[in-house]
XYZ file of C-alpha atoms in Angstrom:
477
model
C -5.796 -12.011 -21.343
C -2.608 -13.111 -19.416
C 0.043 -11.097 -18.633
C 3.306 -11.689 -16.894
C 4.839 -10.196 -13.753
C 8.149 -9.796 -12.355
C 8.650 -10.054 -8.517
C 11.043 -9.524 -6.449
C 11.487 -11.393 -3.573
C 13.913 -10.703 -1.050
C 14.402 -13.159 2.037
C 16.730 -12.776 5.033
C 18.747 -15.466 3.839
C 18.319 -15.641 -0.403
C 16.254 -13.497 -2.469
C 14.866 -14.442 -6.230
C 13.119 -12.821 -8.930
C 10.284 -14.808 -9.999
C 8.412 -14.323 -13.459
C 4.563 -14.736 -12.551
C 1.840 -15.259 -15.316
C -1.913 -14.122 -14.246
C -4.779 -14.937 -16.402
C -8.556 -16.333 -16.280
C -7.522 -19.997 -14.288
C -3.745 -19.287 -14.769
C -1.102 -18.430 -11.994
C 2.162 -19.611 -13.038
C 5.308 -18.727 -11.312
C 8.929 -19.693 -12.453
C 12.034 -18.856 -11.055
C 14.649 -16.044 -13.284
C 17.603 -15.457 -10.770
C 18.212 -17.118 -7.043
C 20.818 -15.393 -5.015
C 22.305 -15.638 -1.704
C 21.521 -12.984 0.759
C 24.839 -12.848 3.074
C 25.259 -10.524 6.127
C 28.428 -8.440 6.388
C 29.955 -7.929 10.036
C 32.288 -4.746 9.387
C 34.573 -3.773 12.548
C 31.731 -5.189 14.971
C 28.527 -4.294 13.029
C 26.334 -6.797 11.484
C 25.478 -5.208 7.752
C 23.320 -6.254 4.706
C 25.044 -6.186 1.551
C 22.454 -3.878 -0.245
C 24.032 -2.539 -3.149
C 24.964 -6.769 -3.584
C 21.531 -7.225 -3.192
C 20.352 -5.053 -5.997
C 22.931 -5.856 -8.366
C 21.465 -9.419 -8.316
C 18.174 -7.297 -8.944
C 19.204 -5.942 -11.496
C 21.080 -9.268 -13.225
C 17.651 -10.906 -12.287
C 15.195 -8.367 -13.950
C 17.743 -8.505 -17.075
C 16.911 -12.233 -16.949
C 13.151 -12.176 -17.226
C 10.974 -12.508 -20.109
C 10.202 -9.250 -22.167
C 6.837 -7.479 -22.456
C 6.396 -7.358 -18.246
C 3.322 -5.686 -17.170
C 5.100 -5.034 -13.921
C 8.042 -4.969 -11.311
C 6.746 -5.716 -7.211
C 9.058 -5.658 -4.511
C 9.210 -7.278 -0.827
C 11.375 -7.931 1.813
C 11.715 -8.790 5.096
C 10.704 -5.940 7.733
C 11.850 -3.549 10.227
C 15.034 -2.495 8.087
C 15.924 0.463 6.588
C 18.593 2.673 4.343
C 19.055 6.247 5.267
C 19.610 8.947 2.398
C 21.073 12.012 3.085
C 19.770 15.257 1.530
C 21.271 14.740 -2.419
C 19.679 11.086 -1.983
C 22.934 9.518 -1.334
C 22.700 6.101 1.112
C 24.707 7.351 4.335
C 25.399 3.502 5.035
C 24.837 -0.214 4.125
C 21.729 -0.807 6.491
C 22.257 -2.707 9.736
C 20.981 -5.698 10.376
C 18.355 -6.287 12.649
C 20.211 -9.428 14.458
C 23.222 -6.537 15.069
C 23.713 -5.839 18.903
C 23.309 -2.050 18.476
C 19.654 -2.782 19.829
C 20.976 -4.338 23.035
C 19.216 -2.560 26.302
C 17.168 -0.034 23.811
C 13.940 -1.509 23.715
C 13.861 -1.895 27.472
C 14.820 1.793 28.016
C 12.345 3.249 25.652
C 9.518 1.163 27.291
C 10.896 2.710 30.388
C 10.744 6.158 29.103
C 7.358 6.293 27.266
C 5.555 3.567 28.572
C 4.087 0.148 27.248
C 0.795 1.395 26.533
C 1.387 4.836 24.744
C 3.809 2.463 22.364
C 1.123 -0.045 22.049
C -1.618 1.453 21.894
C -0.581 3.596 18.978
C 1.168 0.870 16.778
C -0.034 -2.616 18.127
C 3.222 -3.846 17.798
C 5.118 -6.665 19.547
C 7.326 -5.809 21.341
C 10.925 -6.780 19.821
C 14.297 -5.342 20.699
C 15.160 -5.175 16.410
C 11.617 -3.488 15.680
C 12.951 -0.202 13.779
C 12.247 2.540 16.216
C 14.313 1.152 18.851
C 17.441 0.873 15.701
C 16.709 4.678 15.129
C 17.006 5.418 18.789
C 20.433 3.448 18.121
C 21.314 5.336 14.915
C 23.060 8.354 13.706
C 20.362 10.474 11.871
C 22.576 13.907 12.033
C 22.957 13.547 8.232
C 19.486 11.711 7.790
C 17.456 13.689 5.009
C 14.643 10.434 3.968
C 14.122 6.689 5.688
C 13.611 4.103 3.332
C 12.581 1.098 4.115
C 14.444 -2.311 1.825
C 11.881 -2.769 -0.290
C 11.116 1.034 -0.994
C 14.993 1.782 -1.671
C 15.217 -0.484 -4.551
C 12.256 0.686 -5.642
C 13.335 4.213 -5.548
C 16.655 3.049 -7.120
C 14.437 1.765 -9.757
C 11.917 4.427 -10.150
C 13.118 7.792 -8.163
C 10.113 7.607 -5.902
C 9.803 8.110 -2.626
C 7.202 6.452 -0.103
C 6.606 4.112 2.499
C 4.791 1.067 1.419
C 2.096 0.911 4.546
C 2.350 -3.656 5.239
C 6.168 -2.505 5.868
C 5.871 0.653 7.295
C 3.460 -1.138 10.216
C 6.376 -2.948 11.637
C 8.592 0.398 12.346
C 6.568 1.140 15.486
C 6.076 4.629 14.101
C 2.902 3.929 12.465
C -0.749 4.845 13.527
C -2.306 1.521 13.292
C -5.755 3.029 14.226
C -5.522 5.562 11.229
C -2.544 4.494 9.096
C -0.930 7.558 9.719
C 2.734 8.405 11.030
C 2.571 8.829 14.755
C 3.401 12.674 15.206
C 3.087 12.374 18.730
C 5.511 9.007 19.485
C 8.045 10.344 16.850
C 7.872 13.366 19.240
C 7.866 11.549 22.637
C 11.208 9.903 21.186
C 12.514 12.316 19.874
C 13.176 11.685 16.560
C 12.788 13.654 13.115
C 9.153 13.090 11.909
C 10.963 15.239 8.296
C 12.834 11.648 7.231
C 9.321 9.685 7.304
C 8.008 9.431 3.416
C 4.750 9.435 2.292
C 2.381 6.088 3.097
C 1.536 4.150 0.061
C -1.215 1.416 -0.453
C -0.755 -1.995 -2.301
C -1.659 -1.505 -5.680
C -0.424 2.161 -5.930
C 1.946 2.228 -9.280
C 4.827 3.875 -7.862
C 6.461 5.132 -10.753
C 8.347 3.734 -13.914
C 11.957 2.763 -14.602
C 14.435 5.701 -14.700
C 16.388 5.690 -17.662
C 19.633 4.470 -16.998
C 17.874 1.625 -15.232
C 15.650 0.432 -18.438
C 18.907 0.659 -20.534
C 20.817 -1.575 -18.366
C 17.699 -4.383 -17.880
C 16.795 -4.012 -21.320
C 12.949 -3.161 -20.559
C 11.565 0.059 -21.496
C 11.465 2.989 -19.343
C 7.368 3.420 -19.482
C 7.636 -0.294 -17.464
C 5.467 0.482 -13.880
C 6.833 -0.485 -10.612
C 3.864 -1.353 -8.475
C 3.502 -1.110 -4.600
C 2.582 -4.785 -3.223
C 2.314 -6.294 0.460
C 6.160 -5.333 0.893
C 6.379 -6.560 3.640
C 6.947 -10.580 2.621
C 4.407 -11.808 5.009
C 1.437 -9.296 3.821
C 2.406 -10.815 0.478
C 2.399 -14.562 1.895
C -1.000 -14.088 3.603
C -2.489 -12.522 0.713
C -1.967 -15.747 -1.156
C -2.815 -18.012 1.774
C -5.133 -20.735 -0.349
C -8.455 -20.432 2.462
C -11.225 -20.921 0.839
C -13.237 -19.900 4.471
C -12.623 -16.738 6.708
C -12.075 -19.120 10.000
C -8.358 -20.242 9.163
C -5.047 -19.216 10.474
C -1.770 -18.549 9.019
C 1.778 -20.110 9.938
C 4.101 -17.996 7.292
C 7.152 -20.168 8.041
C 10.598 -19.586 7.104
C 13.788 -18.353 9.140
C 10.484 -16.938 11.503
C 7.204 -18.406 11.913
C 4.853 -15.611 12.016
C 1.723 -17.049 13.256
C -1.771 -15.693 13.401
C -4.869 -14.847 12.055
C -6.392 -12.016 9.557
C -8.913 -9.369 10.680
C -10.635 -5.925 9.918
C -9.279 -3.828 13.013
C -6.313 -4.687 15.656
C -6.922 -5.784 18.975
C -5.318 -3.282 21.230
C -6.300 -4.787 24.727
C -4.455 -5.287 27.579
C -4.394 -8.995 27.184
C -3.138 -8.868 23.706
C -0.557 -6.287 24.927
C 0.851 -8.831 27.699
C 0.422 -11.732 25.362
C 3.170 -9.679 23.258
C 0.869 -10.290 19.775
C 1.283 -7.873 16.882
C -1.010 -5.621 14.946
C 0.557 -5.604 11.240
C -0.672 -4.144 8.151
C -1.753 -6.470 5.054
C -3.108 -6.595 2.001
C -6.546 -4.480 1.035
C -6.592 -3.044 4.680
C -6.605 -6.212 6.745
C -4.599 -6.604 10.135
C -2.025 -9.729 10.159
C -3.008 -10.129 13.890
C 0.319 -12.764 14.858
C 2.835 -12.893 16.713
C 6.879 -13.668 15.546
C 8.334 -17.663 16.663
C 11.998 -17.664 15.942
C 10.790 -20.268 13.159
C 13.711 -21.989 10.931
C 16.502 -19.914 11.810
C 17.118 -22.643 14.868
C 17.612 -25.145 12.157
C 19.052 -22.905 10.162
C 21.454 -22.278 12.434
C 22.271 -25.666 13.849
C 22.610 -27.112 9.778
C 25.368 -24.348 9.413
C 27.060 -25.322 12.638
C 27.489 -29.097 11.429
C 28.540 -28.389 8.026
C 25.166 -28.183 6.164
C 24.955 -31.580 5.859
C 21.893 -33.444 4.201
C 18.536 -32.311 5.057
C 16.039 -34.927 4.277
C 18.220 -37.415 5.430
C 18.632 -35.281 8.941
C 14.870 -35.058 8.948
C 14.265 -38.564 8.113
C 15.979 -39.650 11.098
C 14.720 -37.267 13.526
C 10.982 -38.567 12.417
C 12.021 -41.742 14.051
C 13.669 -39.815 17.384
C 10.877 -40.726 20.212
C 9.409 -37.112 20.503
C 8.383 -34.872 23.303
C 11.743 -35.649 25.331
C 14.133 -32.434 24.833
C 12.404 -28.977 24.802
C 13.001 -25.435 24.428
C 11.778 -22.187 24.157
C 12.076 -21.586 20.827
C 11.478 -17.773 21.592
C 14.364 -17.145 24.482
C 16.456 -14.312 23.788
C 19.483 -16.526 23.583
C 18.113 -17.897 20.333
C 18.494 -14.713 18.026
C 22.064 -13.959 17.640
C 24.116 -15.572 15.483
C 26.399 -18.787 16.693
C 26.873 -22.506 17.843
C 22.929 -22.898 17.813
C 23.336 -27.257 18.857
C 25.431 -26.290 22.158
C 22.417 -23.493 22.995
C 19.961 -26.001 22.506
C 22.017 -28.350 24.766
C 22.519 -26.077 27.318
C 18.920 -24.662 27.634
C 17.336 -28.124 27.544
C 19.783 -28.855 30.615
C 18.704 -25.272 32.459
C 14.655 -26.354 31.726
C 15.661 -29.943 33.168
C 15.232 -32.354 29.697
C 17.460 -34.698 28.578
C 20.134 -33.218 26.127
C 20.355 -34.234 22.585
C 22.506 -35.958 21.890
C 22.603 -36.679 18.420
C 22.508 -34.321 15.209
C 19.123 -35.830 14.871
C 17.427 -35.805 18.549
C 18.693 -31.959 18.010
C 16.614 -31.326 15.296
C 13.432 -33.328 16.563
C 14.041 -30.778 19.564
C 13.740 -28.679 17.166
C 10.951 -29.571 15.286
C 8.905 -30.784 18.504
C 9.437 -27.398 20.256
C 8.487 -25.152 17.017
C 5.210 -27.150 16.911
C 4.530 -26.456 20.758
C 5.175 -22.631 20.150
C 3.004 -23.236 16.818
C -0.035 -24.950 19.310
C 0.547 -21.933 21.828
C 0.152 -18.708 19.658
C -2.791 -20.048 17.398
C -4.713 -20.758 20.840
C -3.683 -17.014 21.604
C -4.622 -15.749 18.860
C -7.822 -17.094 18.818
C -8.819 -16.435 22.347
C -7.753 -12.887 22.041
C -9.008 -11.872 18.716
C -12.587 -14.016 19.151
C -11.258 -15.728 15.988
C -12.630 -18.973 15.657
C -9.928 -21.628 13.524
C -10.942 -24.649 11.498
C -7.823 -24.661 9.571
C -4.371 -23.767 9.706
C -2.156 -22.759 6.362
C 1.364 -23.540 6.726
C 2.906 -21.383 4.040
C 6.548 -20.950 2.705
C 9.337 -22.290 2.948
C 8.829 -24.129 6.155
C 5.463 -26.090 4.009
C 8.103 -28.399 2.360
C 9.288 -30.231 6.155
C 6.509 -32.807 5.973
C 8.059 -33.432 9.776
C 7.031 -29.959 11.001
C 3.481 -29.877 9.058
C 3.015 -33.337 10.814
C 3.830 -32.396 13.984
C 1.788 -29.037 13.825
C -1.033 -30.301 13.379
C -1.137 -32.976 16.097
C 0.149 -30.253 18.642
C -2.995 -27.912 17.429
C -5.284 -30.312 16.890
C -6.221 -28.852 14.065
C -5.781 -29.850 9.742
C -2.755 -28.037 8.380
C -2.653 -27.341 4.708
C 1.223 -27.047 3.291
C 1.470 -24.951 0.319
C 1.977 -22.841 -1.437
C 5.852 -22.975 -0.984
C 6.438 -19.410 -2.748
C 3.667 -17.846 -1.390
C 5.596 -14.455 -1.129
C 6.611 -14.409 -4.387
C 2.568 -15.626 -5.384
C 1.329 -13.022 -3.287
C 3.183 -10.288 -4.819
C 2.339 -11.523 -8.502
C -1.298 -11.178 -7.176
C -1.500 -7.880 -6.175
C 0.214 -6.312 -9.573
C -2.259 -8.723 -11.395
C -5.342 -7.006 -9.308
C -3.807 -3.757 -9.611
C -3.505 -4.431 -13.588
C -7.551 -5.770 -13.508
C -6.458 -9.256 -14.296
C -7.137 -10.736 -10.567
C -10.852 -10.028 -8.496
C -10.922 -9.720 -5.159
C -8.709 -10.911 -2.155
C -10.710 -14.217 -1.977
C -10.790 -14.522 -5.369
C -7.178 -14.338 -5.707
C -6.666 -16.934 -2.935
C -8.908 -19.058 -4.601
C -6.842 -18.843 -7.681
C -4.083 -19.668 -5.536
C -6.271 -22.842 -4.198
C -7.407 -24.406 -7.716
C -3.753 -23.942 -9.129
C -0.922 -24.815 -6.326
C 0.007 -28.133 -4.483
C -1.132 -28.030 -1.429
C -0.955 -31.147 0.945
C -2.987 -31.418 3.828
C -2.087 -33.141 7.328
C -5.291 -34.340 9.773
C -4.210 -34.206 13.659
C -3.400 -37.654 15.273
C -5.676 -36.353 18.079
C -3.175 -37.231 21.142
C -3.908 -34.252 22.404
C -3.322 -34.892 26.082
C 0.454 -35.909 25.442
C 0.765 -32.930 23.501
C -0.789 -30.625 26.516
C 1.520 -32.331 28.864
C 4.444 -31.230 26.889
C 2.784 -27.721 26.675
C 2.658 -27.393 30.316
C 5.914 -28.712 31.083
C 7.665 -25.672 28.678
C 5.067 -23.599 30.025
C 3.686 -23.119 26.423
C 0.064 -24.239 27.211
C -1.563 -21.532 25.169
């Protein structure tokens, strides 16, 4: 039997609803509605447009094919919606690149103390992670926190809950026990009464509400099913490994980078190393830790225009690399703005040459997201006792043959590039499983491996120019 899925997948720069099909050998995935995903700044605060955002749900889930088994939804993390006590949203959520943040995190480590905060959620520590926006936020009127995914999926269904992939990068999350944190929410003082109920993957949250089947034209008895919500649970449950020694590069606007395991590594050493314990699929950790990723390119395309692409990243494959270098993960990186003339200036600070063409800025680029690449999967390894044999480049970020390329030479290690809508595969998967049309985790992935193009890159093995340039950013791993 085959049946088709509808998933919703919501990016930090586009989201799409994707019509999946799942059956014995089948896992098809075509796209129903692509949408831009555009922040709002509103009298100096950085907003998402979420009631934008799920009109184009709606407009997409109109759009897809009758007889749907099932609805999934994921996001990025760390955001939230606030509802007051009739279930109203107080606010358009903030934005997690919004400067509300600025000096929080640093305070609150101050105040409670780096180990009671990692020790109790594993978490990276980064100034947009959602318990430092709360310490930031107006609760007074706060009744229920919802985060993205579970507020369109409690416009859709009336439900209430807190998906658990998601709710494990709020910082308020127990990720020995999976449990809310009574004791941090305490320590910061905030209102353990707005924190909903942890659901699983797989949990059926509840079915359309009336008014919503009438306007997509599916019937109201249609399921809405809890899936990694959290886009990269759903990624890195359709990484295509076919063995348990392989990392994960879920590249987009971020490149989270890492590897799965049973139980997070809470040590010192991972503490200092500023790795993150994160919740995925059947009960795994996504053991990674976040590289700004894409957004630098992102950035610097929207800064010249947008101009052509390939052509961009044709010519910076014939830049000599290795010459201009940054940190791809300095602060100065995450806002907003003229991303070339920050790349310019900290190349001059670290003393490289400065680009000096469109495409010597984007093999800066490319060269210096590899290097962060080499670093974290060498952390990761050494402090999870992970050993790697292969790295899966997933998303977006699989298509830049230049970045897969350079990846692996800088890790020494095959990449494989694909699937490019892992997400979007990921969440088909884990409605299919929940509806008994997928096996296990591995099976799944399998699936994923016998029916998606995948392209794999072998290292040039020049590793010793490649540590050089390590040591030189101080990114030796």
């Amino acid at each position: 039997m085959t049946e088709t899925f509808a998933a919703v997948d919501l990016g930090a720069s586009s989201g799409r609803v994707m019509a999946g099909r799942v059956g014995p050998g089948t896992l098809e995935l075509a796209e129903v509605r692509r949408f831009p995903n555009r922040p709002v700044r509103v009298n100096g605060t950085l907003h998402w447009d979420i009631l934008g955002l799920y009109g184009n749900v709606l407009d997409g889930l109109r759009a897809a094919p009758a007889g749907l088994a099932s609805i999934g939804i994921d996001s990025w993390a760390v955001d939230y919606g606030l509802l007051d006590a009739d279930g109203t949203l107080i606010g358009n959520p903030v934005h997690y690149r919004d400067a509300r943040t600025d000096g929080v995190m640093d305070r609150i480590r101050a105040e409670v103390g780096d180990d009671l905060l990692y020790q109790t959620s594993g978490l990276q520590f980064l100034p947009f992670n959602t318990l430092y926006q709360l310490a930031a936020d107006d609760l007074s009127r706060a009744a229920t926190l919802l985060m993205v995914p579970d507020l369109l999926a409690h416009w859709l269904t009336g439900a209430v809950g807190a998906e658990r992939t998601n709710a494990s990068t709020t910082g308020l999350l127990d990720v020995r026990d999976g449990t809310w944190s009574r004791d941090l929410l305490a320590r910061l003082g905030l209102p353990a009464g707005i924190l909903p109920p942890i659901r699983e993957p797989g949990e059926v949250l509840g079915t359309l509400r009336p008014d919503v089947a009438e306007e997509t034209g599916h019937p109201a008895a249609l399921p809405v099913v809890a899936v990694g919500s959290h886009d990269t649970a759903s990624a890195v449950a359709a990484v295509p490994a076919t063995t348990d020694r392989f990392a994960y590069i879920s590249c987009g606007t971020w490149s989270l980078v890492g590897v799965e395991l049973r139980a997070p590594v809470l040590t010192e050493a991972s503490r200092k190393a500023n790795f993150t314990n994160e919740g995925g699929v059947d009960g795994t950790v996504r053991y990674l830790r976040n590289v700004m990723g894409l957004w630098l390119l992102q950035e610097s395309m929207r800064a010249w225009g947008n101009p052509d692409l390939p052509a961009l990243l044709a010519e910076a494959a014939d830049v000599p690399g290795l010459r201009s270098l940054i940190d791809p993960d300095d602060p100065e990186f995450l806002p907003p703005g003229d991303m070339p003339a920050r790349i310019a200036a900290h190349c001059r600070r670290r003393g490289f040459p400065e680009p000096a063409t469109r495409a010597e800025t984007v093999r800066c680029v490319m060269d210096s997201l590899a290097l962060a690449h080499r670093a974290t999967l060498r952390q990761a390894s050494r402090l999870s006792g992970q050993e790697i044999d292969v790295v899966h480049l997933v998303g977006g970020g699989s298509r830049n043959e230049l970045l897969c390329r350079l990846t692996a030479d800088a890790s020494g290690l095959p990449v494989v590039a694909g699937p490019v809508e892992a997400t979007a595969l990921g969440n088909v998967l884990t409605q299919a499983r929940a509806h008994g049309l997928a096996g296990t985790l591995a099976e799944s992935r399998a699936l994923v491996a016998a029916t998606q193009p995948l392209r794999r890159y072998e290292p040039s093995g020049d590793d010793a120019r490649w540590a050089d340039a390590a040591a030189r950013l101080d990114l030796d791993g």
